[in-house]
């Protein structure tokens, strides 16, 4: 029962973010049109800023970038990551972060061993003492 609650929670957050993202191009186009006509003031209301999800996504991106570079993530005194010194390698996606965290937390996969175990050599006469 808890698994289903978690699943539907992630599902709703994911598609809420997708719906907001899908509207951005049209909202920007309409806003520019109204501004060009000089007959409207533009007010855009956000139902969600996505700030909490964005912080999680940024933290994951910063940690993976630091790991690839062989460095430690610099944190401030409050424990937050210092993003000013970092160069992020890609776009930050809240939707991708929601999906990745859900899959990572609920469908864990063990990493393969660094080296495939080797079978011991079997002597021609087996392991008998004769």
N, CA, C and O atoms as CSV, one atom per row, in Angstrom:
chain,resi,resn,atom,element,x,y,z
A,1,UNK,N,N,0.826,-1.190,0.000
A,1,UNK,CA,C,0.000,0.000,0.000
A,1,UNK,C,C,0.880,1.267,0.000
A,1,UNK,O,O,0.581,2.235,-0.699
A,2,UNK,N,N,1.946,1.245,0.779
A,2,UNK,CA,C,2.846,2.393,0.832
A,2,UNK,C,C,3.520,2.592,-0.529
A,2,UNK,O,O,3.721,3.723,-0.971
A,3,UNK,N,N,3.863,1.490,-1.180
A,3,UNK,CA,C,4.513,1.575,-2.492
A,3,UNK,C,C,3.602,2.279,-3.495
A,3,UNK,O,O,4.064,3.112,-4.274
A,4,UNK,N,N,2.313,1.950,-3.479
A,4,UNK,CA,C,1.378,2.591,-4.409
A,4,UNK,C,C,1.237,4.084,-4.106
A,4,UNK,O,O,1.160,4.899,-5.025
A,5,UNK,N,N,1.203,4.443,-2.817
A,5,UNK,CA,C,1.127,5.861,-2.453
A,5,UNK,C,C,2.344,6.617,-2.984
A,5,UNK,O,O,2.223,7.711,-3.535
A,6,UNK,N,N,3.504,6.015,-2.807
A,6,UNK,CA,C,4.740,6.641,-3.277
A,6,UNK,C,C,4.740,6.759,-4.792
A,6,UNK,O,O,5.143,7.781,-5.349
A,7,UNK,N,N,4.282,5.698,-5.455
A,7,UNK,CA,C,4.221,5.699,-6.919
A,7,UNK,C,C,3.318,6.822,-7.421
A,7,UNK,O,O,3.724,7.598,-8.287
A,8,UNK,N,N,2.095,6.920,-6.889
A,8,UNK,CA,C,1.159,7.927,-7.378
A,8,UNK,C,C,1.611,9.338,-7.013
A,8,UNK,O,O,1.334,10.288,-7.745
A,9,UNK,N,N,2.299,9.476,-5.897
A,9,UNK,CA,C,2.851,10.779,-5.526
A,9,UNK,C,C,3.880,11.223,-6.552
A,9,UNK,O,O,3.832,12.355,-7.033
A,10,UNK,N,N,4.814,10.335,-6.890
A,10,UNK,CA,C,5.836,10.650,-7.898
A,10,UNK,C,C,5.186,10.895,-9.263
A,10,UNK,O,O,5.594,11.789,-10.005
A,11,UNK,N,N,4.179,10.096,-9.580
A,11,UNK,CA,C,3.446,10.226,-10.841
A,11,UNK,C,C,2.831,11.623,-10.958
A,11,UNK,O,O,2.972,12.281,-11.989
A,12,UNK,N,N,2.151,12.070,-9.906
A,12,UNK,CA,C,1.506,13.384,-9.944
A,12,UNK,C,C,2.520,14.519,-10.009
A,12,UNK,O,O,2.317,15.482,-10.749
A,13,UNK,N,N,3.601,14.422,-9.254
A,13,UNK,CA,C,4.623,15.474,-9.302
A,13,UNK,C,C,5.251,15.546,-10.687
A,13,UNK,O,O,5.455,16.633,-11.228
A,14,UNK,N,N,5.557,14.376,-11.261
A,14,UNK,CA,C,6.168,14.312,-12.587
A,14,UNK,C,C,5.279,14.986,-13.629
A,14,UNK,O,O,5.742,15.846,-14.379
A,15,UNK,N,N,3.997,14.598,-13.679
A,15,UNK,CA,C,3.119,15.144,-14.713
A,15,UNK,C,C,2.719,16.586,-14.429
A,15,UNK,O,O,2.419,17.320,-15.371
A,16,UNK,N,N,2.701,17.024,-13.169
A,16,UNK,CA,C,2.464,18.437,-12.873
A,16,UNK,C,C,3.592,19.269,-13.488
A,16,UNK,O,O,3.347,20.290,-14.130
A,17,UNK,N,N,4.839,18.811,-13.281
A,17,UNK,CA,C,5.982,19.528,-13.856
A,17,UNK,C,C,5.937,19.501,-15.383
A,17,UNK,O,O,6.246,20.503,-16.028
A,18,UNK,N,N,5.558,18.375,-15.960
A,18,UNK,CA,C,5.467,18.266,-17.424
A,18,UNK,C,C,4.420,19.237,-17.969
A,18,UNK,O,O,4.646,19.890,-18.987
A,19,UNK,N,N,3.272,19.333,-17.289
A,19,UNK,CA,C,2.214,20.248,-17.745
A,19,UNK,C,C,2.671,21.695,-17.669
A,19,UNK,O,O,2.404,22.482,-18.577
A,20,UNK,N,N,3.351,22.045,-16.603
A,20,UNK,CA,C,3.862,23.414,-16.481
A,20,UNK,C,C,4.871,23.691,-17.591
A,20,UNK,O,O,4.827,24.748,-18.220
A,21,UNK,N,N,5.781,22.746,-17.834
A,21,UNK,CA,C,6.803,22.930,-18.877
A,21,UNK,C,C,6.175,23.035,-20.270
A,21,UNK,O,O,6.662,23.780,-21.121
A,22,UNK,N,N,5.095,22.287,-20.496
A,22,UNK,CA,C,4.452,22.288,-21.812
A,22,UNK,C,C,3.810,23.640,-22.125
A,22,UNK,O,O,3.629,23.981,-23.294
A,23,UNK,N,N,3.469,24.400,-21.105
A,23,UNK,CA,C,2.794,25.683,-21.311
A,23,UNK,C,C,3.759,26.845,-21.545
A,23,UNK,O,O,3.335,27.904,-22.007
A,24,UNK,N,N,5.014,26.677,-21.246
A,24,UNK,CA,C,5.951,27.798,-21.235
A,24,UNK,C,C,6.064,28.487,-22.591
A,24,UNK,O,O,6.001,29.714,-22.659
A,25,UNK,N,N,6.229,27.729,-23.667
A,25,UNK,CA,C,6.395,28.349,-24.996
A,25,UNK,C,C,5.181,29.192,-25.377
A,25,UNK,O,O,5.332,30.314,-25.859
A,26,UNK,N,N,3.977,28.655,-25.163
A,26,UNK,CA,C,2.765,29.392,-25.528
A,26,UNK,C,C,2.579,30.632,-24.661
A,26,UNK,O,O,2.184,31.684,-25.163
A,27,UNK,N,N,2.857,30.519,-23.375
A,27,UNK,CA,C,2.733,31.671,-22.475
A,27,UNK,C,C,3.718,32.766,-22.891
A,27,UNK,O,O,3.362,33.944,-22.919
A,28,UNK,N,N,4.946,32.380,-23.210
A,28,UNK,CA,C,5.953,33.364,-23.634
A,28,UNK,C,C,5.540,34.033,-24.936
A,28,UNK,O,O,5.702,35.244,-25.086
A,29,UNK,N,N,5.010,33.264,-25.877
A,29,UNK,CA,C,4.564,33.819,-27.159
A,29,UNK,C,C,3.440,34.826,-26.958
A,29,UNK,O,O,3.466,35.918,-27.527
A,30,UNK,N,N,2.453,34.456,-26.148
A,30,UNK,CA,C,1.331,35.365,-25.901
A,30,UNK,C,C,1.781,36.613,-25.156
A,30,UNK,O,O,1.322,37.715,-25.457
A,31,UNK,N,N,2.669,36.452,-24.193
A,31,UNK,CA,C,3.156,37.597,-23.427
A,31,UNK,C,C,3.882,38.575,-24.341
A,31,UNK,O,O,3.676,39.784,-24.240
A,32,UNK,N,N,4.731,38.066,-25.234
A,32,UNK,CA,C,5.452,38.940,-26.164
A,32,UNK,C,C,4.479,39.683,-27.086
A,32,UNK,O,O,4.667,40.866,-27.372
A,33,UNK,N,N,3.443,38.985,-27.546
A,33,UNK,CA,C,2.460,39.600,-28.432
A,33,UNK,C,C,1.741,40.750,-27.727
A,33,UNK,O,O,1.587,41.831,-28.297
A,34,UNK,N,N,1.308,40.523,-26.503
A,34,UNK,CA,C,0.613,41.572,-25.759
A,34,UNK,C,C,1.539,42.744,-25.430
A,34,UNK,O,O,1.101,43.895,-25.435
A,35,UNK,N,N,2.793,42.467,-25.149
A,35,UNK,CA,C,3.742,43.543,-24.869
A,35,UNK,C,C,4.010,44.390,-26.107
A,35,UNK,O,O,4.168,45.606,-26.008
A,36,UNK,N,N,4.061,43.746,-27.277
A,36,UNK,CA,C,4.275,44.488,-28.530
A,36,UNK,C,C,3.117,45.438,-28.827
A,36,UNK,O,O,3.316,46.512,-29.396
A,37,UNK,N,N,1.902,45.035,-28.438
A,37,UNK,CA,C,0.720,45.864,-28.686
A,37,UNK,C,C,0.594,47.000,-27.669
A,37,UNK,O,O,-0.196,47.923,-27.867
A,38,UNK,N,N,1.366,46.935,-26.586
A,38,UNK,CA,C,1.351,47.955,-25.533
A,38,UNK,C,C,-0.042,48.203,-24.953
A,38,UNK,O,O,-0.331,49.303,-24.482
A,39,UNK,N,N,-0.893,47.196,-24.985
A,39,UNK,CA,C,-2.226,47.411,-24.432
A,39,UNK,C,C,-2.551,46.496,-23.241
A,39,UNK,O,O,-3.681,46.488,-22.751
A,40,UNK,N,N,-1.572,45.739,-22.788
A,40,UNK,CA,C,-1.792,44.846,-21.649
A,40,UNK,C,C,-0.570,44.838,-20.735
A,40,UNK,O,O,0.565,45.026,-21.173
A,41,UNK,N,N,-0.838,44.617,-19.471
A,41,UNK,CA,C,0.242,44.343,-18.517
A,41,UNK,C,C,0.265,42.832,-18.327
A,41,UNK,O,O,-0.788,42.204,-18.214
A,42,UNK,N,N,1.424,42.263,-18.292
A,42,UNK,CA,C,1.558,40.810,-18.212
A,42,UNK,C,C,1.806,40.392,-16.764
A,42,UNK,O,O,2.730,40.878,-16.112
A,43,UNK,N,N,0.971,39.491,-16.280
A,43,UNK,CA,C,1.157,38.897,-14.957
A,43,UNK,C,C,1.082,37.388,-15.148
A,43,UNK,O,O,0.084,36.869,-15.646
A,44,UNK,N,N,2.128,36.695,-14.755
A,44,UNK,CA,C,2.165,35.236,-14.896
A,44,UNK,C,C,2.225,34.632,-13.499
A,44,UNK,O,O,3.142,34.917,-12.729
A,45,UNK,N,N,1.255,33.809,-13.184
A,45,UNK,CA,C,1.220,33.157,-11.875
A,45,UNK,C,C,1.765,31.744,-11.969
A,45,UNK,O,O,1.436,30.995,-12.889
A,46,UNK,N,N,2.591,31.398,-11.019
A,46,UNK,CA,C,3.156,30.050,-10.988
A,46,UNK,C,C,2.483,29.247,-9.870
A,46,UNK,O,O,2.425,29.698,-8.726
A,47,UNK,N,N,1.978,28.060,-10.206
A,47,UNK,CA,C,1.407,27.197,-9.190
A,47,UNK,C,C,2.506,26.544,-8.359
A,47,UNK,O,O,2.317,26.227,-7.184
A,48,UNK,N,N,3.627,26.357,-8.981
A,48,UNK,CA,C,4.755,25.730,-8.300
A,48,UNK,C,C,6.033,26.299,-8.897
A,48,UNK,O,O,6.179,26.371,-10.117
A,49,UNK,N,N,6.940,26.694,-8.048
A,49,UNK,CA,C,8.211,27.176,-8.564
A,49,UNK,C,C,9.144,26.016,-8.853
A,49,UNK,O,O,10.111,26.160,-9.602
A,50,UNK,N,N,8.854,24.856,-8.256
A,50,UNK,CA,C,9.718,23.698,-8.441
A,50,UNK,C,C,11.039,23.841,-7.719
A,50,UNK,O,O,11.988,23.114,-8.010
A,51,UNK,N,N,11.112,24.782,-6.770
A,51,UNK,CA,C,12.385,25.074,-6.115
A,51,UNK,C,C,12.929,23.877,-5.339
A,51,UNK,O,O,14.121,23.579,-5.410
A,52,UNK,N,N,12.062,23.194,-4.602
A,52,UNK,CA,C,12.535,22.048,-3.813
A,52,UNK,C,C,13.060,20.945,-4.730
A,52,UNK,O,O,14.124,20.377,-4.484
A,53,UNK,N,N,12.309,20.649,-5.785
A,53,UNK,CA,C,12.753,19.638,-6.738
A,53,UNK,C,C,14.000,20.066,-7.481
A,53,UNK,O,O,14.865,19.245,-7.784
A,54,UNK,N,N,14.092,21.349,-7.773
A,54,UNK,CA,C,15.255,21.868,-8.479
A,54,UNK,C,C,16.507,21.762,-7.611
A,54,UNK,O,O,17.591,21.463,-8.113
A,55,UNK,N,N,16.358,22.009,-6.308
A,55,UNK,CA,C,17.519,21.891,-5.421
A,55,UNK,C,C,18.030,20.453,-5.381
A,55,UNK,O,O,19.238,20.216,-5.387
A,56,UNK,N,N,17.103,19.494,-5.342
A,56,UNK,CA,C,17.510,18.083,-5.348
A,56,UNK,C,C,18.222,17.761,-6.654
A,56,UNK,O,O,19.269,17.115,-6.647
A,57,UNK,N,N,17.655,18.212,-7.788
A,57,UNK,CA,C,18.267,17.943,-9.093
A,57,UNK,C,C,19.637,18.600,-9.209
A,57,UNK,O,O,20.576,17.992,-9.722
A,58,UNK,N,N,19.756,19.851,-8.733
A,58,UNK,CA,C,21.045,20.541,-8.781
A,58,UNK,C,C,22.083,19.842,-7.916
A,58,UNK,O,O,23.247,19.722,-8.299
A,59,UNK,N,N,21.650,19.384,-6.747
A,59,UNK,CA,C,22.583,18.700,-5.849
A,59,UNK,C,C,23.103,17.417,-6.497
A,59,UNK,O,O,24.298,17.127,-6.439
A,60,UNK,N,N,22.196,16.649,-7.118
A,60,UNK,CA,C,22.618,15.415,-7.794
A,60,UNK,C,C,23.578,15.721,-8.943
A,60,UNK,O,O,24.587,15.036,-9.112
A,61,UNK,N,N,23.266,16.744,-9.728
A,61,UNK,CA,C,24.117,17.107,-10.858
A,61,UNK,C,C,25.490,17.576,-10.376
A,61,UNK,O,O,26.514,17.221,-10.959
A,62,UNK,N,N,25.503,18.369,-9.314
A,62,UNK,CA,C,26.770,18.869,-8.773
A,62,UNK,C,C,27.612,17.728,-8.219
A,62,UNK,O,O,28.824,17.689,-8.431
A,63,UNK,N,N,26.974,16.796,-7.508
A,63,UNK,CA,C,27.722,15.670,-6.943
A,63,UNK,C,C,28.285,14.771,-8.037
A,63,UNK,O,O,29.419,14.305,-7.930
A,64,UNK,N,N,27.506,14.523,-9.088
A,64,UNK,CA,C,28.014,13.661,-10.163
A,64,UNK,C,C,29.130,14.364,-10.938
A,64,UNK,O,O,30.091,13.718,-11.358
A,65,UNK,N,N,29.011,15.686,-11.130
A,65,UNK,CA,C,30.075,16.431,-11.827
A,65,UNK,C,C,31.355,16.432,-11.002
A,65,UNK,O,O,32.447,16.272,-11.547
A,66,UNK,N,N,31.224,16.611,-9.694
A,66,UNK,CA,C,32.401,16.605,-8.824
A,66,UNK,C,C,33.039,15.220,-8.791
A,66,UNK,O,O,34.263,15.092,-8.775
A,67,UNK,N,N,32.201,14.187,-8.780
A,67,UNK,CA,C,32.723,12.805,-8.762
A,67,UNK,C,C,33.500,12.512,-10.038
A,67,UNK,O,O,34.569,11.904,-9.986
A,68,UNK,N,N,32.966,12.942,-11.194
A,68,UNK,CA,C,33.664,12.723,-12.465
A,68,UNK,C,C,34.983,13.478,-12.510
A,68,UNK,O,O,35.959,13.004,-13.092
A,69,UNK,N,N,35.009,14.655,-11.893
A,69,UNK,CA,C,36.231,15.465,-11.890
A,69,UNK,C,C,37.199,15.033,-10.794
A,69,UNK,O,O,38.322,15.533,-10.723
A,70,UNK,N,N,36.769,14.107,-9.940
A,70,UNK,CA,C,37.629,13.639,-8.856
A,70,UNK,C,C,37.788,14.657,-7.746
A,70,UNK,O,O,38.804,14.668,-7.051
A,71,UNK,N,N,36.794,15.509,-7.575
A,71,UNK,CA,C,36.841,16.548,-6.545
A,71,UNK,C,C,35.720,16.326,-5.541
A,71,UNK,O,O,34.795,15.546,-5.769
A,72,UNK,N,N,35.830,17.036,-4.422
A,72,UNK,CA,C,34.762,17.020,-3.430
A,72,UNK,C,C,33.838,18.202,-3.689
A,72,UNK,O,O,34.271,19.247,-4.174
A,73,UNK,N,N,32.571,18.025,-3.362
A,73,UNK,CA,C,31.606,19.102,-3.503
A,73,UNK,C,C,31.849,20.114,-2.390
A,73,UNK,O,O,31.908,19.749,-1.216
A,74,UNK,N,N,31.990,21.388,-2.761
A,74,UNK,CA,C,32.190,22.436,-1.754
A,74,UNK,C,C,30.849,22.836,-1.178
A,74,UNK,O,O,29.902,23.124,-1.909
A,75,UNK,N,N,30.781,22.850,0.151
A,75,UNK,CA,C,29.549,23.226,0.832
A,75,UNK,C,C,29.787,24.436,1.705
A,75,UNK,O,O,30.891,24.652,2.205
A,76,UNK,N,N,28.734,25.229,1.885
A,76,UNK,CA,C,28.823,26.405,2.760
A,76,UNK,C,C,28.718,25.942,4.216
A,76,UNK,O,O,28.554,24.754,4.490
A,77,UNK,N,N,28.812,26.886,5.129
A,77,UNK,CA,C,28.712,26.560,6.552
A,77,UNK,C,C,27.352,25.952,6.901
A,77,UNK,O,O,27.251,25.154,7.833
A,78,UNK,N,N,26.311,26.325,6.161
A,78,UNK,CA,C,24.970,25.793,6.436
A,78,UNK,C,C,24.765,24.406,5.832
A,78,UNK,O,O,23.720,23.792,6.043
A,79,UNK,N,N,25.754,23.904,5.080
A,79,UNK,CA,C,25.660,22.568,4.492
A,79,UNK,C,C,25.170,22.557,3.061
A,79,UNK,O,O,25.121,21.495,2.439
A,80,UNK,N,N,24.802,23.716,2.517
A,80,UNK,CA,C,24.326,23.775,1.137
A,80,UNK,C,C,25.511,23.805,0.177
A,80,UNK,O,O,26.586,24.302,0.513
A,81,UNK,N,N,25.299,23.271,-1.012
A,81,UNK,CA,C,26.356,23.220,-2.020
A,81,UNK,C,C,26.629,24.625,-2.547
A,81,UNK,O,O,25.702,25.397,-2.791
A,82,UNK,N,N,27.907,24.947,-2.719
A,82,UNK,CA,C,28.330,26.229,-3.269
A,82,UNK,C,C,28.377,26.085,-4.796
A,82,UNK,O,O,29.324,25.523,-5.347
A,83,UNK,N,N,27.344,26.599,-5.467
A,83,UNK,CA,C,27.226,26.449,-6.920
A,83,UNK,C,C,28.043,27.482,-7.692
A,83,UNK,O,O,28.242,27.334,-8.898
A,84,UNK,N,N,28.513,28.512,-7.022
A,84,UNK,CA,C,29.217,29.587,-7.707
A,84,UNK,C,C,30.524,29.126,-8.335
A,84,UNK,O,O,30.935,29.659,-9.366
A,85,UNK,N,N,31.173,28.156,-7.739
A,85,UNK,CA,C,32.461,27.678,-8.246
A,85,UNK,C,C,32.308,26.514,-9.224
A,85,UNK,O,O,33.300,26.030,-9.769
A,86,UNK,N,N,31.076,26.064,-9.448
A,86,UNK,CA,C,30.861,24.872,-10.266
A,86,UNK,C,C,30.461,25.233,-11.686
A,86,UNK,O,O,29.802,26.244,-11.928
A,87,UNK,N,N,30.870,24.395,-12.608
A,87,UNK,CA,C,30.409,24.475,-13.982
A,87,UNK,C,C,29.525,23.265,-14.215
A,87,UNK,O,O,29.997,22.128,-14.214
A,88,UNK,N,N,28.235,23.517,-14.414
A,88,UNK,CA,C,27.305,22.415,-14.621
A,88,UNK,C,C,27.390,21.966,-16.070
A,88,UNK,O,O,27.494,22.784,-16.985
A,89,UNK,N,N,27.345,20.652,-16.265
A,89,UNK,CA,C,27.575,20.088,-17.599
A,89,UNK,C,C,26.318,19.948,-18.433
A,89,UNK,O,O,26.403,19.620,-19.617
A,90,UNK,N,N,25.161,20.186,-17.851
A,90,UNK,CA,C,23.940,20.008,-18.621
A,90,UNK,C,C,22.781,20.766,-18.006
A,90,UNK,O,O,22.930,21.443,-16.988
A,91,UNK,N,N,21.634,20.643,-18.632
A,91,UNK,CA,C,20.436,21.280,-18.125
A,91,UNK,C,C,19.936,20.528,-16.893
A,91,UNK,O,O,20.155,19.324,-16.751
A,92,UNK,N,N,19.272,21.248,-16.019
A,92,UNK,CA,C,18.710,20.647,-14.815
A,92,UNK,C,C,17.231,20.420,-15.068
A,92,UNK,O,O,16.502,21.359,-15.386
A,93,UNK,N,N,16.786,19.186,-14.930
A,93,UNK,CA,C,15.396,18.837,-15.183
A,93,UNK,C,C,14.760,18.289,-13.912
A,93,UNK,O,O,15.173,17.252,-13.393
A,94,UNK,N,N,13.742,19.006,-13.417
A,94,UNK,CA,C,13.029,18.536,-12.239
A,94,UNK,C,C,12.296,17.239,-12.555
A,94,UNK,O,O,12.245,16.339,-11.717
A,95,UNK,N,N,11.726,17.132,-13.756
A,95,UNK,CA,C,11.007,15.911,-14.146
A,95,UNK,C,C,11.940,14.706,-14.140
A,95,UNK,O,O,11.596,13.645,-13.619
A,96,UNK,N,N,13.106,14.877,-14.717
A,96,UNK,CA,C,14.077,13.780,-14.739
A,96,UNK,C,C,14.506,13.414,-13.331
A,96,UNK,O,O,14.705,12.237,-13.030
A,97,UNK,N,N,14.649,14.404,-12.468
A,97,UNK,CA,C,15.038,14.147,-11.083
A,97,UNK,C,C,13.971,13.352,-10.344
A,97,UNK,O,O,14.296,12.420,-9.608
A,98,UNK,N,N,12.710,13.703,-10.528
A,98,UNK,CA,C,11.607,12.975,-9.886
A,98,UNK,C,C,11.622,11.522,-10.324
A,98,UNK,O,O,11.536,10.613,-9.499
A,99,UNK,N,N,11.733,11.308,-11.636
A,99,UNK,CA,C,11.714,9.941,-12.171
A,99,UNK,C,C,12.935,9.152,-11.712
A,99,UNK,O,O,12.807,7.997,-11.305
A,100,UNK,N,N,14.102,9.754,-11.772
A,100,UNK,CA,C,15.335,9.072,-11.375
A,100,UNK,C,C,15.308,8.686,-9.903
A,100,UNK,O,O,15.667,7.564,-9.543
A,101,UNK,N,N,14.881,9.616,-9.050
A,101,UNK,CA,C,14.825,9.313,-7.616
A,101,UNK,C,C,13.840,8.206,-7.312
A,101,UNK,O,O,14.116,7.348,-6.473
A,102,UNK,N,N,12.686,8.207,-7.983
A,102,UNK,CA,C,11.706,7.153,-7.746
A,102,UNK,C,C,12.265,5.789,-8.135
A,102,UNK,O,O,12.172,4.829,-7.371
A,103,UNK,N,N,12.842,5.716,-9.321
A,103,UNK,CA,C,13.388,4.433,-9.785
A,103,UNK,C,C,14.558,3.998,-8.905
A,103,UNK,O,O,14.646,2.831,-8.524
A,104,UNK,N,N,15.455,4.926,-8.581
A,104,UNK,CA,C,16.620,4.592,-7.758
A,104,UNK,C,C,16.212,4.093,-6.365
A,104,UNK,O,O,16.793,3.137,-5.851
A,105,UNK,N,N,15.210,4.744,-5.757
A,105,UNK,CA,C,14.812,4.384,-4.394
A,105,UNK,C,C,13.958,3.131,-4.310
A,105,UNK,O,O,13.985,2.437,-3.294
A,106,UNK,N,N,13.195,2.827,-5.363
A,106,UNK,CA,C,12.256,1.716,-5.270
A,106,UNK,C,C,12.608,0.522,-6.142
A,106,UNK,O,O,11.981,-0.531,-6.028
A,107,UNK,N,N,13.586,0.668,-6.996
A,107,UNK,CA,C,14.038,-0.444,-7.828
A,107,UNK,C,C,15.561,-0.495,-7.812
A,107,UNK,O,O,16.200,-0.357,-8.854
A,108,UNK,N,N,16.141,-0.692,-6.634
A,108,UNK,CA,C,17.607,-0.671,-6.547
A,108,UNK,C,C,18.231,-1.814,-7.331
A,108,UNK,O,O,17.692,-2.920,-7.392
A,109,UNK,N,N,19.354,-1.526,-7.917
A,109,UNK,CA,C,20.090,-2.520,-8.687
A,109,UNK,C,C,21.519,-2.526,-8.158
A,109,UNK,O,O,22.151,-1.479,-8.018
A,110,UNK,N,N,22.011,-3.718,-7.870
A,110,UNK,CA,C,23.395,-3.826,-7.403
A,110,UNK,C,C,24.329,-3.646,-8.590
A,110,UNK,O,O,24.071,-4.158,-9.679
A,111,UNK,N,N,25.396,-2.929,-8.376
A,111,UNK,CA,C,26.384,-2.754,-9.429
A,111,UNK,C,C,27.113,-4.073,-9.664
A,111,UNK,O,O,27.314,-4.844,-8.726
A,112,UNK,N,N,27.506,-4.334,-10.894
A,112,UNK,CA,C,28.251,-5.566,-11.152
A,112,UNK,C,C,29.609,-5.496,-10.464
A,112,UNK,O,O,30.143,-4.410,-10.240
A,113,UNK,N,N,30.161,-6.651,-10.132
A,113,UNK,CA,C,31.494,-6.627,-9.507
A,113,UNK,C,C,32.503,-6.042,-10.483
A,113,UNK,O,O,32.338,-6.162,-11.697
A,114,UNK,N,N,33.560,-5.403,-9.953
A,114,UNK,CA,C,34.542,-4.777,-10.841
A,114,UNK,C,C,35.233,-5.776,-11.759
A,114,UNK,O,O,35.674,-5.420,-12.852
A,115,UNK,N,N,35.325,-7.008,-11.322
A,115,UNK,CA,C,35.970,-8.037,-12.132
A,115,UNK,C,C,35.135,-9.309,-12.028
A,115,UNK,O,O,34.702,-9.686,-10.939
A,116,UNK,N,N,34.913,-9.959,-13.150
A,116,UNK,CA,C,34.127,-11.194,-13.144
A,116,UNK,C,C,34.918,-12.268,-12.397
A,116,UNK,O,O,36.086,-12.513,-12.700
A,117,UNK,N,N,34.266,-12.908,-11.412
A,117,UNK,CA,C,34.983,-13.962,-10.685
A,117,UNK,C,C,35.451,-15.060,-11.645
A,117,UNK,O,O,34.724,-15.455,-12.556
A,118,UNK,N,N,36.656,-15.536,-11.429
A,118,UNK,CA,C,37.219,-16.568,-12.306
A,118,UNK,C,C,36.995,-17.939,-11.689
A,118,UNK,O,O,37.059,-18.123,-10.473
A,119,UNK,N,N,36.734,-18.878,-12.559
A,119,UNK,CA,C,36.569,-20.260,-12.106
A,119,UNK,C,C,37.954,-20.838,-11.814
A,119,UNK,O,O,38.895,-20.612,-12.575
A,120,UNK,N,N,38.080,-21.579,-10.720
A,120,UNK,CA,C,39.383,-22.186,-10.441
A,120,UNK,C,C,39.717,-23.252,-11.494
A,120,UNK,O,O,38.831,-23.892,-12.060
A,121,UNK,N,N,40.986,-23.415,-11.728
A,121,UNK,CA,C,41.433,-24.428,-12.691
A,121,UNK,C,C,41.232,-25.800,-12.063
A,121,UNK,O,O,41.658,-26.048,-10.935
A,122,UNK,N,N,40.587,-26.674,-12.795
A,122,UNK,CA,C,40.349,-28.036,-12.290
A,122,UNK,C,C,41.422,-28.945,-12.881
A,122,UNK,O,O,41.589,-29.020,-14.099
A,123,UNK,N,N,42.141,-29.631,-12.005
A,123,UNK,CA,C,43.179,-30.547,-12.506
A,123,UNK,C,C,42.561,-31.653,-13.369
A,123,UNK,O,O,41.384,-31.976,-13.206
A,124,UNK,N,N,43.357,-32.245,-14.301
A,124,UNK,CA,C,42.804,-33.279,-15.190
A,124,UNK,C,C,42.240,-34.469,-14.438
A,124,UNK,O,O,41.270,-35.073,-14.894
A,125,UNK,N,N,42.822,-34.827,-13.291
A,125,UNK,CA,C,42.301,-35.990,-12.558
A,125,UNK,C,C,41.308,-35.550,-11.482
A,125,UNK,O,O,40.979,-36.330,-10.588
A,126,UNK,N,N,40.830,-34.311,-11.561
A,126,UNK,CA,C,39.852,-33.821,-10.586
A,126,UNK,C,C,40.559,-33.448,-9.293
A,126,UNK,O,O,41.759,-33.174,-9.279
A,127,UNK,N,N,39.814,-33.442,-8.239
A,127,UNK,CA,C,40.364,-33.075,-6.947
A,127,UNK,C,C,40.607,-34.277,-6.053
A,127,UNK,O,O,40.718,-34.157,-4.833
A,128,UNK,N,N,40.688,-35.433,-6.685
A,128,UNK,CA,C,40.923,-36.635,-5.870
A,128,UNK,C,C,42.370,-36.674,-5.413
A,128,UNK,O,O,43.241,-36.050,-6.019
A,129,UNK,N,N,42.619,-37.415,-4.335
A,129,UNK,CA,C,43.964,-37.484,-3.759
A,129,UNK,C,C,44.785,-38.602,-4.421
A,129,UNK,O,O,45.921,-38.837,-4.009
A,130,UNK,N,N,44.267,-39.271,-5.395
A,130,UNK,CA,C,44.989,-40.384,-6.033
A,130,UNK,C,C,45.992,-39.925,-7.030
A,130,UNK,O,O,46.673,-40.746,-7.645
